[in-house]
Short mmCIF file of C-alpha atoms in Angstrom, two decimals:
data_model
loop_
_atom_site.label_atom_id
_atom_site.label_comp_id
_atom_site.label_asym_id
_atom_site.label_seq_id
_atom_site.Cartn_x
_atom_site.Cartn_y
_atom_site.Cartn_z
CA UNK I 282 131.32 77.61 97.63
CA UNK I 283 132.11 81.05 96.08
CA UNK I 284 131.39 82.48 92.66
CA UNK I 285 134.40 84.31 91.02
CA UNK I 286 133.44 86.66 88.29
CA UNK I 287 136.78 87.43 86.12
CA UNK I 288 136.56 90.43 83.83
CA UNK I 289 138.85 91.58 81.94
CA UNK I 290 139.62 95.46 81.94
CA UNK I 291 140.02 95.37 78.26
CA UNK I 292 136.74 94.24 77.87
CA UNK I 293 135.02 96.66 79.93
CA UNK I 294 136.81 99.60 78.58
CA UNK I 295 136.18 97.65 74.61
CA UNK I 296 134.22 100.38 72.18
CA UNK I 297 133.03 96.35 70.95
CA UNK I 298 129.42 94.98 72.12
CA UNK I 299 128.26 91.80 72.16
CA UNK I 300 125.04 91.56 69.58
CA UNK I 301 122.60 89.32 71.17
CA UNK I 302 119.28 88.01 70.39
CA UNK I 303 116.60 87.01 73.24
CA UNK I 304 115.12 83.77 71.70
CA UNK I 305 111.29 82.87 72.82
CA UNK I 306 112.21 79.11 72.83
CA UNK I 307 114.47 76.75 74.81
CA UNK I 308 117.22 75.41 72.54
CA UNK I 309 118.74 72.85 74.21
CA UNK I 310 122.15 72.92 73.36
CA UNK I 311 125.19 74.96 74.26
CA UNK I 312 127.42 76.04 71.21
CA UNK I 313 128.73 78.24 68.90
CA UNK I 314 125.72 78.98 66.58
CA UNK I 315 125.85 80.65 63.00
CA UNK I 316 123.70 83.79 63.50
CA UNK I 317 125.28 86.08 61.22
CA UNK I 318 124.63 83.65 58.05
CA UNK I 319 121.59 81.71 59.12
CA UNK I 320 119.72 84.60 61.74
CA UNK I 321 120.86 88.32 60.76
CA UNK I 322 120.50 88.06 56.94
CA UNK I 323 116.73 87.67 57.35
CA UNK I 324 115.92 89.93 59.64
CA UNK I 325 113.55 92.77 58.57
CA UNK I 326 112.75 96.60 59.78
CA UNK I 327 108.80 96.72 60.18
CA UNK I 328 108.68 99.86 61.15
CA UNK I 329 110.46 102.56 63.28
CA UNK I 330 110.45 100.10 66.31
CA UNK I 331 109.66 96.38 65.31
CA UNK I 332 111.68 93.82 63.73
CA UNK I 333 110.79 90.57 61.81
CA UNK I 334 112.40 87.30 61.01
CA UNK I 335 111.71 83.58 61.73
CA UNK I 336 113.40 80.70 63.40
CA UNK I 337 113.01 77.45 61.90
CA UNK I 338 110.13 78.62 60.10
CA UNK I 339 108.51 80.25 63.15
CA UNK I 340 107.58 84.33 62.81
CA UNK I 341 109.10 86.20 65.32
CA UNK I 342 108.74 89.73 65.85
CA UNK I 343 111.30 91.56 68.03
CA UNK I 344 112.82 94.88 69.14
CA UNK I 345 115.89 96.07 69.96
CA UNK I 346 115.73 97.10 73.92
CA UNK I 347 118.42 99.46 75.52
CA UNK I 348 119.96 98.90 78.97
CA UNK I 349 118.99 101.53 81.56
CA UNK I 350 121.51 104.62 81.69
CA UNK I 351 124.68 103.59 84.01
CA UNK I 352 124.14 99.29 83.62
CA UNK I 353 126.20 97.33 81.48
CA UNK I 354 125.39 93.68 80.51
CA UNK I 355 128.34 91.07 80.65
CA UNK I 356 128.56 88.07 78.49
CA UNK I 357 129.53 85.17 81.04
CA UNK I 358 131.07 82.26 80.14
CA UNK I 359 131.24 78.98 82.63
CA UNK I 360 133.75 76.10 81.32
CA UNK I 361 132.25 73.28 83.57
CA UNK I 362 134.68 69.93 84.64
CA UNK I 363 133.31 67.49 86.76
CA UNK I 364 133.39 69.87 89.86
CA UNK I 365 131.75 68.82 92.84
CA UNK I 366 129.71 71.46 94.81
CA UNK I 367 131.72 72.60 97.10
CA UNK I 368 134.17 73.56 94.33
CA UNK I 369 134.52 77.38 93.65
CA UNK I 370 132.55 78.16 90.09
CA UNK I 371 134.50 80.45 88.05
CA UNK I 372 132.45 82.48 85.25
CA UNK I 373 134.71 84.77 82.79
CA UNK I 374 133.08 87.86 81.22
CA UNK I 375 133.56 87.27 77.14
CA UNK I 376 131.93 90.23 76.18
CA UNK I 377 129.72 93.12 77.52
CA UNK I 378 126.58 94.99 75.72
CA UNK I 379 124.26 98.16 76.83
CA UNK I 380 121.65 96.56 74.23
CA UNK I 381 119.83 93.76 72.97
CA UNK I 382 117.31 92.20 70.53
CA UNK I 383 114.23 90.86 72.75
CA UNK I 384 112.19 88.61 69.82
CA UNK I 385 108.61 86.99 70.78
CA UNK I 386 106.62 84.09 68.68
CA UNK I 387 104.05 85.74 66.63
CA UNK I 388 103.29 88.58 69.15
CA UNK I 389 104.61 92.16 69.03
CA UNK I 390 106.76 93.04 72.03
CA UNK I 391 105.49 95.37 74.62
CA UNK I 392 105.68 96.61 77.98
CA UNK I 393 103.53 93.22 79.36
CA UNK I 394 106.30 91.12 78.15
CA UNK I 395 108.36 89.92 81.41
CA UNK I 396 111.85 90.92 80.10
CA UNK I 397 110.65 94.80 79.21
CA UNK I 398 108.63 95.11 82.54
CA UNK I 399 111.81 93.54 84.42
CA UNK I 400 113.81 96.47 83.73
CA UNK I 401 111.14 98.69 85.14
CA UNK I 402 112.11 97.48 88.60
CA UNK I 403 115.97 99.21 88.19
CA UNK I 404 113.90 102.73 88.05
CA UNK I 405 111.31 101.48 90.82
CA UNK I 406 114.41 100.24 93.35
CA UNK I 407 116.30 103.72 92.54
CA UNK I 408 113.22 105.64 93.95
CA UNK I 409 112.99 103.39 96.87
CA UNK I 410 116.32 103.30 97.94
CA UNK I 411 117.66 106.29 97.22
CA UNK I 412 117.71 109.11 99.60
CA UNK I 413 115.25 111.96 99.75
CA UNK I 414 118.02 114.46 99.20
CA UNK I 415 118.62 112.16 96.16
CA UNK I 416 115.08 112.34 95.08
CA UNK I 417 114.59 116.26 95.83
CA UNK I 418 117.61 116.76 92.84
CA UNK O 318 122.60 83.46 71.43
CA UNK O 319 125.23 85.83 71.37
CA UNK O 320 127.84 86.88 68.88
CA UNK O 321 130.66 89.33 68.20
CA UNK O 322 130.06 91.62 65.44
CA UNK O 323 129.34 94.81 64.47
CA UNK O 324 125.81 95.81 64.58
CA UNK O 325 124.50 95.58 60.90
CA UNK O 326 121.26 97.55 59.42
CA UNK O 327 118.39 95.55 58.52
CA UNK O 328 116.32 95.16 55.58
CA UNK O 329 112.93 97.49 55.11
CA UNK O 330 110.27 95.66 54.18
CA UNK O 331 110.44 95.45 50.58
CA UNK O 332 108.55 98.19 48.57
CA UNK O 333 106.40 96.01 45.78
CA UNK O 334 106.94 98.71 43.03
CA UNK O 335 110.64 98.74 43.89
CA UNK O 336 112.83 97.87 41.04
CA UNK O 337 115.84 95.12 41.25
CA UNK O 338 118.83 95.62 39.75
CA UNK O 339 118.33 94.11 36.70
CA UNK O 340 115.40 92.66 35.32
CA UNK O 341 112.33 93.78 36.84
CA UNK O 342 109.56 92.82 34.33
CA UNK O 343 109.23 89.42 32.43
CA UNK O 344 109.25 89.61 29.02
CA UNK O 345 110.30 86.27 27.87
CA UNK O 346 111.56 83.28 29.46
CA UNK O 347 115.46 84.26 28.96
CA UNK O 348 114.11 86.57 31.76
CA UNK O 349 112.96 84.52 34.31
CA UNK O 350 116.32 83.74 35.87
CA UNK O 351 117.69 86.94 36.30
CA UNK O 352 114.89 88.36 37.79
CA UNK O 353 114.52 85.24 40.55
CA UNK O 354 118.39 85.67 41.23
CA UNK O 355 117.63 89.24 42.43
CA UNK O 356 114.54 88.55 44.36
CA UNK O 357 114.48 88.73 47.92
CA UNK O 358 113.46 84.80 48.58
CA UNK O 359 112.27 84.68 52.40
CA UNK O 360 109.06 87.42 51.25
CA UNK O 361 106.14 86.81 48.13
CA UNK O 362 107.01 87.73 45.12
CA UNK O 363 104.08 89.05 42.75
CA UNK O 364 104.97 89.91 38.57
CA UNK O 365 102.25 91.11 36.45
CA UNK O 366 102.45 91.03 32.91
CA UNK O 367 101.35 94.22 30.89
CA UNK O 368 97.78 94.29 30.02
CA UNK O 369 96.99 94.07 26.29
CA UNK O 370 94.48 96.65 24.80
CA UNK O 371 92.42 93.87 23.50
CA UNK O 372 92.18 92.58 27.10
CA UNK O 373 90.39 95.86 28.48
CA UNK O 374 87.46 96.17 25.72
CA UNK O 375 86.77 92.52 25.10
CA UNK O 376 85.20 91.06 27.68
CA UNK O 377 87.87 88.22 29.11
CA UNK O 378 88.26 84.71 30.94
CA UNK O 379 90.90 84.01 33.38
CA UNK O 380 92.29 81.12 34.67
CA UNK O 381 93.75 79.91 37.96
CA UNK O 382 96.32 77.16 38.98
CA UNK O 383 99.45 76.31 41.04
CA UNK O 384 102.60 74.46 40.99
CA UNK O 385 105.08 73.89 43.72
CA UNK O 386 102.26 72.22 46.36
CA UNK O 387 103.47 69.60 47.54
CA UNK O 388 108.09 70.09 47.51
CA UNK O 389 109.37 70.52 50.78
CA UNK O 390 111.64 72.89 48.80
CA UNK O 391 111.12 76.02 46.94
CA UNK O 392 108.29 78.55 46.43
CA UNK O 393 104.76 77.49 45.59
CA UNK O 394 103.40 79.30 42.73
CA UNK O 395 100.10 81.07 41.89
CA UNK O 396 99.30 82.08 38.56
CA UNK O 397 96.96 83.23 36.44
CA UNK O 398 96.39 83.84 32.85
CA UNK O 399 93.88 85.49 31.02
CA UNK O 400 92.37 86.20 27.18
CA UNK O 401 89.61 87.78 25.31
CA UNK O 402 87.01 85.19 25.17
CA UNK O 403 87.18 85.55 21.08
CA UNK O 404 90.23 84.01 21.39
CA UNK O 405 89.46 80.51 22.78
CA UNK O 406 90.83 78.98 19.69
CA UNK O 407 94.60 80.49 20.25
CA UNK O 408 95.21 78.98 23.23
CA UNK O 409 94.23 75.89 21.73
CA UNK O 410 97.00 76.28 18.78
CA UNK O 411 99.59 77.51 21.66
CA UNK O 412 99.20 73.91 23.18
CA UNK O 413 97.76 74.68 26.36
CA UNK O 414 96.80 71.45 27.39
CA UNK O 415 96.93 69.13 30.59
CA UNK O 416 100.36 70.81 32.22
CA UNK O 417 100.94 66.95 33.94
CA UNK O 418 101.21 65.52 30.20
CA UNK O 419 103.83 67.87 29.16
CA UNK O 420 107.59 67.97 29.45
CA UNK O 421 109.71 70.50 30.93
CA UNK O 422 110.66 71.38 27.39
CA UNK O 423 107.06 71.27 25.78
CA UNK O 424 105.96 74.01 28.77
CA UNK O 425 108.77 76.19 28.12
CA UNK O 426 108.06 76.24 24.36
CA UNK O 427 104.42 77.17 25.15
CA UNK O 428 105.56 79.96 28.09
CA UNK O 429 107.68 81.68 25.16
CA UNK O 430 104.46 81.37 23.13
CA UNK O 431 102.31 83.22 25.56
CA UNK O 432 105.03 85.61 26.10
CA UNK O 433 105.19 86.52 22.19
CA UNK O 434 101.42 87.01 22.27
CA UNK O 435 101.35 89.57 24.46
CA UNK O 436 99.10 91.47 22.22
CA UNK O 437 96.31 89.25 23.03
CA UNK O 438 96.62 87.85 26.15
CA UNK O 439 98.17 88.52 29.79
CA UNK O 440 99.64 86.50 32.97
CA UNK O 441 100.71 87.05 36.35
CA UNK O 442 102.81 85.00 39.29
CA UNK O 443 102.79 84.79 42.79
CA UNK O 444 105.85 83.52 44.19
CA UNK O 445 105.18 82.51 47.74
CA UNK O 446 108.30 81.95 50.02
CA UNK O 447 108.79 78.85 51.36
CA UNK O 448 109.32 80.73 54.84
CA UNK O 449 105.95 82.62 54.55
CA UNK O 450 104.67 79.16 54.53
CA UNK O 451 106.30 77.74 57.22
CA UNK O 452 105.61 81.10 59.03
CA UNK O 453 101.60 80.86 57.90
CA UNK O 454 101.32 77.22 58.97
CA UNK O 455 103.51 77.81 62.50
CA UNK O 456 101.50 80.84 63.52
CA UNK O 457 99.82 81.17 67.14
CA UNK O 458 96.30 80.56 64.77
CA UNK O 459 97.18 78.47 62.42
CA UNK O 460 96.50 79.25 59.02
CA UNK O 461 96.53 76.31 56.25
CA UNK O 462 98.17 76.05 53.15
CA UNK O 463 94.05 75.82 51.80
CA UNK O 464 93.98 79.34 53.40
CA UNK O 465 97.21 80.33 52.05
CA UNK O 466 96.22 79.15 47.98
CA UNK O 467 92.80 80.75 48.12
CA UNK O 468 94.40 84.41 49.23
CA UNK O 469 97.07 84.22 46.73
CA UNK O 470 94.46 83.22 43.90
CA UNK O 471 91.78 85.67 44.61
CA UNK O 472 94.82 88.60 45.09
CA UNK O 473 96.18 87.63 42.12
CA UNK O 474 92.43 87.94 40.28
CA UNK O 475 91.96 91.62 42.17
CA UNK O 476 95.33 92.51 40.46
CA UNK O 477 93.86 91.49 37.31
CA UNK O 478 90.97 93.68 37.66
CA UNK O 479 92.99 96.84 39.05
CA UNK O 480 95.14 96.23 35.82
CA UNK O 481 91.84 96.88 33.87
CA UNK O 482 91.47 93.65 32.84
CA UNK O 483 87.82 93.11 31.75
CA UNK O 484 87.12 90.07 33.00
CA UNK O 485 84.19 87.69 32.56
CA UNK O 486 84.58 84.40 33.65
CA UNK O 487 87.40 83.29 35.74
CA UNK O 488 88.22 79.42 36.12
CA UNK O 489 89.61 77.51 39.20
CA UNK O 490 91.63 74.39 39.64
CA UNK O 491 90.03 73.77 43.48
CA UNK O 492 92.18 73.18 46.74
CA UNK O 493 89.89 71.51 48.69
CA UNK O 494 86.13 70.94 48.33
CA UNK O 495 85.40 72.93 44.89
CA UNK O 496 81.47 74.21 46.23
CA UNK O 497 83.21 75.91 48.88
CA UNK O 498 85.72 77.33 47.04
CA UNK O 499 83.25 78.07 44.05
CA UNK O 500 80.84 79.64 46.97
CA UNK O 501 83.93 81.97 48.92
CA UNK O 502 84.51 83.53 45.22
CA UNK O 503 81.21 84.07 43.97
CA UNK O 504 80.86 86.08 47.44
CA UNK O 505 84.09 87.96 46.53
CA UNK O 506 83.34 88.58 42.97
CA UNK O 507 79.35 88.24 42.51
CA UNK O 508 79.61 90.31 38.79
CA UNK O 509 81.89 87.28 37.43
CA UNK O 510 80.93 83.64 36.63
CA UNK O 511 83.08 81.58 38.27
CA UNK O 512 83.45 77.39 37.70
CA UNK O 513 85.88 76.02 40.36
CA UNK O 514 86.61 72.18 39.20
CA UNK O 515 88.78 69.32 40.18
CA UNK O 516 91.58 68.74 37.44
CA UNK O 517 90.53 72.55 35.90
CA UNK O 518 93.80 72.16 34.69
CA UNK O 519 92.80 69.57 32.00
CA UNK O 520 89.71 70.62 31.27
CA UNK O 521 90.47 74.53 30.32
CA UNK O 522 92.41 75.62 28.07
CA UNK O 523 92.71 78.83 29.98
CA UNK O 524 93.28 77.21 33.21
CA UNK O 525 96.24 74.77 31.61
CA UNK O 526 98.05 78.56 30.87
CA UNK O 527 97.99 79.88 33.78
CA UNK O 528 99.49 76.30 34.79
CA UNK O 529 102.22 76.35 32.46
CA UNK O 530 103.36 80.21 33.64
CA UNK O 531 103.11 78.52 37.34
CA UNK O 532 105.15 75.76 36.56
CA UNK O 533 107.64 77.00 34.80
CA UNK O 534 107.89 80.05 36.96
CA UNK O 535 108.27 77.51 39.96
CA UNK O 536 110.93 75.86 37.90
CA UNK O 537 113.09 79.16 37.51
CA UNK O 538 112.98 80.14 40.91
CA UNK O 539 113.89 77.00 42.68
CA UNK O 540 117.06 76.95 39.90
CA UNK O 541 118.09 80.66 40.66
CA UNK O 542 117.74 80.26 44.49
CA UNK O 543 120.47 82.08 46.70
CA UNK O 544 121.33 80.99 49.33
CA UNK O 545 122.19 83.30 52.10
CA UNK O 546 123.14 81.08 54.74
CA UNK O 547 126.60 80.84 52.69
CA UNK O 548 126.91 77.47 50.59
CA UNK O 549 125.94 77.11 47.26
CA UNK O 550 124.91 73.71 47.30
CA UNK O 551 122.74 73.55 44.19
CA UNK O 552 122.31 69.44 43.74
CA UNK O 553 119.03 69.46 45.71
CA UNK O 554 116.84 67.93 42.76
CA UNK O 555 113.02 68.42 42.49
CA UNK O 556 112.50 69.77 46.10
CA UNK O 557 109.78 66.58 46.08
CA UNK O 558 110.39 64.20 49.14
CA UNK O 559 110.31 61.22 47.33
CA UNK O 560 112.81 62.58 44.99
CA UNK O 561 116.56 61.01 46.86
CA UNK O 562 118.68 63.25 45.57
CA UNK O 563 116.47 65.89 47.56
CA UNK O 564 116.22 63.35 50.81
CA UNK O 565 119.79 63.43 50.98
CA UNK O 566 120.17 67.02 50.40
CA UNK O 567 118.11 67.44 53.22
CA UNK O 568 120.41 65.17 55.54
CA UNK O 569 123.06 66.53 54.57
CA UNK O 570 122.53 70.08 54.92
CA UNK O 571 121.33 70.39 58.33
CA UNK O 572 122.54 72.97 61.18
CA UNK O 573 122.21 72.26 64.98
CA UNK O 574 121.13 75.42 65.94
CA UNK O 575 119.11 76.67 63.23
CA UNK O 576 117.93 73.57 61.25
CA UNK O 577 118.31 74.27 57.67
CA UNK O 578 118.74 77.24 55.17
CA UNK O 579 115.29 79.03 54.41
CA UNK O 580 114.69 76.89 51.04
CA UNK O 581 113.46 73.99 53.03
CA UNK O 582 109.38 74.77 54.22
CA UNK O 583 110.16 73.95 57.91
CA UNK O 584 106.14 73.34 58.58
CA UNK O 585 106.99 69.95 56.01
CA UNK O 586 106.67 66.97 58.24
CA UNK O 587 109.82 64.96 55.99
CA UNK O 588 111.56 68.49 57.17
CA UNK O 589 110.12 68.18 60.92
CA UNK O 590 110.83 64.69 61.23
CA UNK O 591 114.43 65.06 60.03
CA UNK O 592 115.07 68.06 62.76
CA UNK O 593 113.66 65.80 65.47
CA UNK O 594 116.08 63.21 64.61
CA UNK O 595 119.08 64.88 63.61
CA UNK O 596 119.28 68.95 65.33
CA UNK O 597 119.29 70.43 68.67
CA UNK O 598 115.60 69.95 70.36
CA UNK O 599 113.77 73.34 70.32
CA UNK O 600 110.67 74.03 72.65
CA UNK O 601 108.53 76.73 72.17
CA UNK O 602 105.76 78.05 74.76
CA UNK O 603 102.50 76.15 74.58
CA UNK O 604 99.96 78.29 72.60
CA UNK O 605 96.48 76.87 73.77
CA UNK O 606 97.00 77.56 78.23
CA UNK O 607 93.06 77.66 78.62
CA UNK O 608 92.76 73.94 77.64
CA UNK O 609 94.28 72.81 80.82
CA UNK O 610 92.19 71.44 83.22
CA UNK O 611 91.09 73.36 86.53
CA UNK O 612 93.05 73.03 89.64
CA UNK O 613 90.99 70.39 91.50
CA UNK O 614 91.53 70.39 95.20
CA UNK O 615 90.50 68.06 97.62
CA UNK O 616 88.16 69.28 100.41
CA UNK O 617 90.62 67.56 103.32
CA UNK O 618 93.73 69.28 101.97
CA UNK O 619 92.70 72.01 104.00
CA UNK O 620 92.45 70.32 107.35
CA UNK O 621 95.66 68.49 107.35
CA UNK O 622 98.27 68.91 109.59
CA UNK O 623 100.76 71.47 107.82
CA UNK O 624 104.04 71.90 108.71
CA UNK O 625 104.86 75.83 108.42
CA UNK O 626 107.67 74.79 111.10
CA UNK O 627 110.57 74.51 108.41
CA UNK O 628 109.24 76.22 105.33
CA UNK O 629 109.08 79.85 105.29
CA UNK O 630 107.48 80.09 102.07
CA UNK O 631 106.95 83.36 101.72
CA UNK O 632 104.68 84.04 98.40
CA UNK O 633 106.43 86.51 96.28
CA UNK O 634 104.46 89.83 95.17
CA UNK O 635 102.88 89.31 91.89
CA UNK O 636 105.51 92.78 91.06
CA UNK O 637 107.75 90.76 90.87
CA UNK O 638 106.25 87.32 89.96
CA UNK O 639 105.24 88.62 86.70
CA UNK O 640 107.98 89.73 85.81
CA UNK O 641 110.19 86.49 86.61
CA UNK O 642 112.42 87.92 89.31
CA UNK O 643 113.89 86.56 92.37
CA UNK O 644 116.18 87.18 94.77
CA UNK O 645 119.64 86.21 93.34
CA UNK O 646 121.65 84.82 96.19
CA UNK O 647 123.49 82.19 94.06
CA UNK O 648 124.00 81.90 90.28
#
């Protein structure tokens, strides 16, 4: 079975971003939802760093966290048909972002939160597997 | 969740002195409208009235009540009212009686009356969101709607007193068990005497006041809500859940993904129920992980055959455990 990833050059070189929110609960669905009239207009500044805003009447608390310098996210998108395994999957990129809005349940984010402490691992496997001249500069 | 758009600033959290466009301070009923059309509905909303000069030399008493408990649309409403004691007898001739035996029309003709007296006597509203109340009742510790009344009521009497209000006696319609409630206040405010009584509303004249500016200040908002989420579906009655023409506004206006437009008070179990039935299932992380019970291993486990033949099952670091990665050698 192979994976093909299709991107589009347009997208890639797009000034656009995806704006996406990290949700602390499983909604079990997959479709278009209404964010900009139903999420967005109730979101809140707290202060310099935090955001507030609820989801069906839960508080959430969020903040906006930037990709490390040099990644860029991709949107994927999988149409599935009743493909059997051995069928190739093919995923096309709908969108890219270099940020995103992480939001928690009633906790402020911080670095224990798995998603922020995640991205500590890009800097951790640069100084691992990078050279020493590498390092040295 | 993802969408395309351009990134958009965000609200600051709403300064409380901040003026709307428009009316900012209540002056008559005319005003009431206006000023709930240009309020920002998912946050509290607090008005004070201006504090007569009688009001800060004559010693005063103050009543407490709210309207808007039980919808499963709208704001609830706090309010208080206060006068000089001397003038027990106005309130009397204003009509303040039991709010329940009074039409819609009868409370708005005594509201206007304690708005013209403004020279003798003084009110104030808390609007509270019907999101801060789903968000109160939904929160990692719970806190009640009991919890919720009793802080708006006693912020509402601080107010009173920063205003320079010189207040006296203050009287309570109870949520709850009234000795409690009488108990919590007279530890909050031991210089004031302080009766907190079932049906307060009928038995003070005070008390039925503050009532009447609840009510009707209930009434206005739910009228002059705004929707954000985009339709303007105003036929959603009394916000009661008994009331059908609210039961099938309720059905009717429902999203899959987010449930339904920040009027409703999600924590509502005619709202819950509905969502269960009728949009996408949502599952949120278990709050209370202590209550599980301890791992119990049998003794023998440990002297069985294993098979580490097959399995490799190499324990991953807790680096990287806590932090939810793995390998990715397939999507």
């Amino acid at each position: 079975m192979a994976i093909h990833l299709n991107l589009k050059k347009e997208i890639l070189t797009s000034e656009k971003e995806s704006v996406l929110h990290l949700m602390p609960c499983d909604i079990h669905g997959d479709e278009p939802a209404l964010v900009s009239s139903y999420f967005t207009p109730y979101i809140r500044r707290k202060d310099d760093e935090h955001l507030t805003t609820s989801f069906r009447g839960y508080p959430l608390q969020g903040k906006t966290i930037t990709l490390p310098k040099g990644y860029t996210g991709l949107v994927l998108h999988e149409s599935k048909n009743a493909e059997s395994e051995s069928l190739d999957r093919n995923l096309f990129a709908t969108g890219k972002f270099t940020q995103f809005t992480y939001w928690n349940y009633d906790k402020l984010p911080s670095k224990n939160d798995a998603v922020v402490a995640a991205l500590e691992w890009i800097d951790i496997a640069e100084a691992l597997h990078s050279n020493d001249d590498d390092v040295a500069n | 969740m993802s969408e395309d758009e351009q990134k958009s600033e965000f609200a600051v959290e709403p300064n409380e002195a901040e003026s709307i466009n428009g009316v900012d301070h209540i002056t008559s009923r005319a005003d009431l409208t206006p000023y709930f059309v240009n309020s920002d509905h998912s946050v509290n909303k607090i008005h004070v009235s201006k504090v007569p000069q009688i009001c800060r030399t004559e010693p005063c008493q103050l009543g407490v009540d709210e309207a808007g408990r039980g919808p499963v649309l709208g704001p609830m409403v706090y309010g208080i009212s206060y006068a000089p004691l001397s003038e027990k007898q106005l309130l009397v001739d204003l009509g303040c009686a039991d709010s329940k035996t009074l039409t819609e029309d009868q409370r708005d003709a005594i509201f206007d009356k304690i708005c013209e007296n403004d020279d003798k006597m003084g009110w104030a509203v808390e609007v509270i969101s019907p999101n801060v109340i789903a968000n109160s009742m939904y929160r990692r510790s719970k806190v009640t709607l009991n919890e919720v009344s009793m802080n708006s009521a006693i912020g509402l009497i601080r107010r009173a007193i920063e205003a320079g209000v010189n207040l006296a006696e203050v009287y309570v319609d109870t949520v709850g068990k009234p000795e409690k409630y009488q108990a919590k206040l007279k530890e909050i405010f031991p210089e004031l005497k302080i009766t907190v009584a079932k049906k307060a509303d009928s038995t003070y004249p005070i008390v039925s006041a503050a009532s009447i500016c609840a009510k009707v200040s209930r009434d206005h908002a739910l009228r002059a809500w705004q929707f954000r989420e985009g339709e303007n579906e105003n036929e959603y009655g009394s916000g009661y859940p008994n009331d059908p023409v609210t039961k099938k506004w309720l059905t009717q206006n429902i999203d899959q993904v987010f449930g339904f437009p920040q009027l409703v008070r999600f924590s509502w179990s005619t709202a819950e129920k509905i969502l269960e039935s009728s949009a996408l299932p949502v599952d949120w992380e278990e709050v209370n992980d202590e209550e599980s019970p301890p791992n119990n291993q049998k003794i023998s486990k440990f002297f069985s055959k294993v098979d580490t033949h097959n399995k490799v099952n190499r324990k991953k670091h807790t680096f990287f455990a806590d932090r939810c990665l793995t390998n990715a050698t397939s999507l």
